[in-house]
PDB file of C-alpha atoms in Angstrom:
ATOM      1  CA  GLN A   8      28.356   9.108  14.368  1.00 83.00           C
ATOM      2  CA  GLU A   9      25.988   8.724  11.445  1.00 84.00           C
ATOM      3  CA  GLN A  10      23.152   6.314  12.176  1.00 91.00           C
ATOM      4  CA  LEU A  11      19.876   5.215  10.619  1.00 94.00           C
ATOM      5  CA  ALA A  12      17.010   3.511  12.423  1.00 95.00           C
ATOM      6  CA  GLU A  13      14.042   1.983  10.601  1.00 96.00           C
ATOM      7  CA  SER A  14      10.599   1.360  12.044  1.00 97.00           C
ATOM      8  CA  GLY A  15       7.097   0.583  10.862  1.00 97.00           C
ATOM      9  CA  GLY A  16       7.436  -2.945   9.581  1.00 97.00           C
ATOM     10  CA  GLY A  17       4.859  -5.601  10.347  1.00 97.00           C
ATOM     11  CA  SER A  18       2.443  -8.114   8.922  1.00 98.00           C
ATOM     12  CA  VAL A  19      -0.322  -7.180   6.522  1.00 98.00           C
ATOM     13  CA  GLN A  20      -2.641  -8.921   4.116  1.00 98.00           C
ATOM     14  CA  SER A  21      -2.266  -8.675   0.370  1.00 98.00           C
ATOM     15  CA  GLY A  22      -3.657  -5.370  -0.873  1.00 98.00           C
ATOM     16  CA  GLY A  23      -2.925  -3.626   2.404  1.00 98.00           C
ATOM     17  CA  SER A  24      -0.650  -0.698   3.225  1.00 98.00           C
ATOM     18  CA  LEU A  25       2.281   0.073   5.490  1.00 98.00           C
ATOM     19  CA  THR A  26       4.460   3.108   6.057  1.00 98.00           C
ATOM     20  CA  LEU A  27       8.114   2.646   6.953  1.00 98.00           C
ATOM     21  CA  SER A  28      10.144   5.355   8.660  1.00 98.00           C
ATOM     22  CA  CYS A  29      13.889   5.883   8.885  1.00 96.00           C
ATOM     23  CA  ALA A  30      15.249   8.368  11.407  1.00 94.00           C
ATOM     24  CA  ALA A  31      18.738   9.732  10.869  1.00 91.00           C
ATOM     25  CA  SER A  32      21.143  10.976  13.490  1.00 86.00           C
ATOM     26  CA  GLY A  33      24.595  12.446  13.176  1.00 83.00           C
ATOM     27  CA  TYR A  34      24.014  14.147   9.815  1.00 77.00           C
ATOM     28  CA  LYS A  35      21.392  16.017   7.790  1.00 74.00           C
ATOM     29  CA  TYR A  36      19.370  14.253   5.120  1.00 72.00           C
ATOM     30  CA  SER A  37      19.334  17.298   2.879  1.00 76.00           C
ATOM     31  CA  THR A  38      22.831  16.709   1.500  1.00 84.00           C
ATOM     32  CA  TYR A  39      22.518  12.958   1.058  1.00 90.00           C
ATOM     33  CA  CYS A  40      20.914  10.541  -1.346  1.00 94.00           C
ATOM     34  CA  MET A  41      18.573   8.336   0.660  1.00 94.00           C
ATOM     35  CA  ALA A  42      17.204   4.987  -0.425  1.00 96.00           C
ATOM     36  CA  TRP A  43      15.160   2.002   0.612  1.00 98.00           C
ATOM     37  CA  PHE A  44      16.440  -1.471  -0.164  1.00 98.00           C
ATOM     38  CA  ARG A  45      14.896  -4.831   0.588  1.00 98.00           C
ATOM     39  CA  GLN A  46      16.149  -8.357   0.907  1.00 98.00           C
ATOM     40  CA  ALA A  47      14.044 -11.476   0.886  1.00 96.00           C
ATOM     41  CA  PRO A  48      15.418 -14.780   2.251  1.00 92.00           C
ATOM     42  CA  GLY A  49      17.734 -16.359  -0.294  1.00 94.00           C
ATOM     43  CA  SER A  50      17.725 -13.276  -2.508  1.00 96.00           C
ATOM     44  CA  GLU A  51      20.107 -10.410  -3.123  1.00 96.00           C
ATOM     45  CA  ARG A  52      19.476  -6.993  -1.649  1.00 97.00           C
ATOM     46  CA  GLU A  53      17.657  -4.827  -4.169  1.00 97.00           C
ATOM     47  CA  GLY A  54      16.951  -1.123  -4.375  1.00 97.00           C
ATOM     48  CA  VAL A  55      13.297  -0.148  -4.062  1.00 97.00           C
ATOM     49  CA  ALA A  56      13.175   3.653  -4.062  1.00 97.00           C
ATOM     50  CA  ALA A  57      15.575   6.574  -3.748  1.00 97.00           C
ATOM     51  CA  PHE A  58      15.459  10.324  -3.065  1.00 94.00           C
ATOM     52  CA  ASP A  59      18.445  12.552  -3.780  1.00 93.00           C
ATOM     53  CA  SER A  60      19.467  15.974  -2.468  1.00 90.00           C
ATOM     54  CA  ASP A  61      17.920  17.680  -5.527  1.00 92.00           C
ATOM     55  CA  GLY A  62      14.542  16.195  -4.642  1.00 92.00           C
ATOM     56  CA  LYS A  63      14.575  13.721  -7.498  1.00 94.00           C
ATOM     57  CA  THR A  64      12.941  10.347  -6.814  1.00 96.00           C
ATOM     58  CA  SER A  65      13.355   7.039  -8.537  1.00 95.00           C
ATOM     59  CA  TYR A  66      11.707   3.644  -8.149  1.00 96.00           C
ATOM     60  CA  ALA A  67      12.292   0.053  -9.075  1.00 96.00           C
ATOM     61  CA  ASP A  68       9.872  -1.103 -11.767  1.00 96.00           C
ATOM     62  CA  SER A  69       8.369  -3.655  -9.389  1.00 96.00           C
ATOM     63  CA  VAL A  70       7.035  -0.956  -7.043  1.00 97.00           C
ATOM     64  CA  LYS A  71       6.234   1.949  -9.383  1.00 97.00           C
ATOM     65  CA  GLY A  72       2.744   3.273  -8.780  1.00 97.00           C
ATOM     66  CA  ARG A  73       2.467   1.456  -5.437  1.00 98.00           C
ATOM     67  CA  PHE A  74       5.296   2.836  -3.272  1.00 98.00           C
ATOM     68  CA  THR A  75       6.132   6.472  -2.507  1.00 98.00           C
ATOM     69  CA  ILE A  76       9.387   7.704  -0.973  1.00 97.00           C
ATOM     70  CA  SER A  77       9.469  11.007   0.856  1.00 95.00           C
ATOM     71  CA  VAL A  78      11.635  12.985   3.263  1.00 92.00           C
ATOM     72  CA  ASP A  79      10.778  15.283   6.138  1.00 90.00           C
ATOM     73  CA  ASN A  80      13.934  17.379   6.465  1.00 85.00           C
ATOM     74  CA  ALA A  81      12.694  19.075   9.626  1.00 88.00           C
ATOM     75  CA  LYS A  82      12.416  15.678  11.316  1.00 90.00           C
ATOM     76  CA  ASN A  83      15.422  14.221   9.484  1.00 89.00           C
ATOM     77  CA  THR A  84      13.217  11.257   8.632  1.00 92.00           C
ATOM     78  CA  LEU A  85      12.770   9.218   5.468  1.00 95.00           C
ATOM     79  CA  TYR A  86       9.485   7.472   4.707  1.00 97.00           C
ATOM     80  CA  LEU A  87       8.286   4.716   2.401  1.00 98.00           C
ATOM     81  CA  GLN A  88       4.536   4.575   1.885  1.00 98.00           C
ATOM     82  CA  MET A  89       3.672   1.134   0.556  1.00 98.00           C
ATOM     83  CA  ASN A  90       0.219   0.532  -0.931  1.00 98.00           C
ATOM     84  CA  SER A  91      -1.348  -2.437  -2.719  1.00 98.00           C
ATOM     85  CA  LEU A  92       1.148  -4.748  -1.071  1.00 98.00           C
ATOM     86  CA  LYS A  93       1.767  -8.162  -2.601  1.00 98.00           C
ATOM     87  CA  PRO A  94       3.218 -11.344  -1.082  1.00 97.00           C
ATOM     88  CA  GLU A  95       6.338 -10.805  -3.222  1.00 97.00           C
ATOM     89  CA  ASP A  96       6.972  -7.569  -1.274  1.00 98.00           C
ATOM     90  CA  THR A  97       7.771  -9.697   1.777  1.00 98.00           C
ATOM     91  CA  ALA A  98      11.340  -8.870   2.838  1.00 98.00           C
ATOM     92  CA  THR A  99      13.495  -7.061   5.336  1.00 98.00           C
ATOM     93  CA  TYR A 100      13.565  -3.399   4.364  1.00 98.00           C
ATOM     94  CA  TYR A 101      16.647  -1.267   4.926  1.00 98.00           C
ATOM     95  CA  CYS A 102      17.240   2.428   4.572  1.00 97.00           C
ATOM     96  CA  ALA A 103      20.598   3.613   3.315  1.00 97.00           C
ATOM     97  CA  ALA A 104      22.398   6.881   2.676  1.00 95.00           C
ATOM     98  CA  VAL A 105      25.336   8.241   0.761  1.00 94.00           C
ATOM     99  CA  PRO A 106      26.477  11.852   0.308  1.00 92.00           C
ATOM    100  CA  GLY A 107      26.439  13.467  -3.094  1.00 89.00           C
ATOM    101  CA  LEU A 108      24.850  10.746  -5.230  1.00 91.00           C
ATOM    102  CA  SER A 109      22.649  12.163  -7.996  1.00 92.00           C
ATOM    103  CA  LEU A 110      19.807  10.062  -9.351  1.00 92.00           C
ATOM    104  CA  SER A 111      20.115  11.979 -12.619  1.00 89.00           C
ATOM    105  CA  TYR A 112      23.352  10.085 -13.239  1.00 90.00           C
ATOM    106  CA  THR A 113      22.639   6.927 -11.247  1.00 89.00           C
ATOM    107  CA  PRO A 114      19.372   5.370 -12.403  1.00 85.00           C
ATOM    108  CA  ALA A 115      17.792   2.267 -10.887  1.00 84.00           C
ATOM    109  CA  PRO A 116      18.824  -0.404 -10.172  1.00 88.00           C
ATOM    110  CA  TRP A 117      21.317   0.884  -7.597  1.00 91.00           C
ATOM    111  CA  SER A 118      24.101  -1.252  -6.270  1.00 92.00           C
ATOM    112  CA  PRO A 119      24.041  -1.592  -2.468  1.00 95.00           C
ATOM    113  CA  GLY A 120      27.775  -0.945  -2.611  1.00 95.00           C
ATOM    114  CA  LEU A 121      27.123   2.678  -3.576  1.00 95.00           C
ATOM    115  CA  PHE A 122      25.590   3.425  -0.174  1.00 96.00           C
ATOM    116  CA  GLU A 123      27.721   4.036   2.898  1.00 95.00           C
ATOM    117  CA  ILE A 124      25.339   4.183   5.849  1.00 95.00           C
ATOM    118  CA  TRP A 125      22.785   1.467   6.631  1.00 97.00           C
ATOM    119  CA  GLY A 126      20.045   0.889   9.150  1.00 96.00           C
ATOM    120  CA  GLN A 127      19.421  -2.410  10.881  1.00 96.00           C
ATOM    121  CA  GLY A 128      16.311  -3.267   8.864  1.00 97.00           C
ATOM    122  CA  THR A 129      12.632  -3.769   9.539  1.00 97.00           C
ATOM    123  CA  GLN A 130      10.650  -6.802   8.444  1.00 98.00           C
ATOM    124  CA  VAL A 131       7.582  -6.656   6.226  1.00 98.00           C
ATOM    125  CA  ILE A 132       5.416  -9.745   5.768  1.00 98.00           C
ATOM    126  CA  VAL A 133       2.568  -9.746   3.263  1.00 98.00           C
ATOM    127  CA  SER A 134       0.206 -12.700   3.405  1.00 97.00           C
ATOM    128  CA  SER A 135      -2.068 -13.798   0.592  1.00 94.00           C
TER     129      SER A 135
END
């Protein structure tokens, strides 16, 4: 069974950094499009960053230049390096996966409905 498990969330002050991890089981990342979404209380889930099977990456405008998505195929793990964090980055962060999606044809913003496999989420709190 395909599963995703996030880790690495926590509390940090504004300007700080965190790295989120997402470990996959039951399938190989290399053939999937992987993404990070986030959802703040009272808000819709929004795409943050994505990485497709061709190695193409894409970011939401709100995080460009601050967040970096990467994949370690040997470990079957997705990462999100978050720098220069702001209070508005506070949210629960989810990783998600779908086979065959190309970012060349599916630019940001991505609908959560496009993704088939979801993790349980990890909370990030940024204080001012």
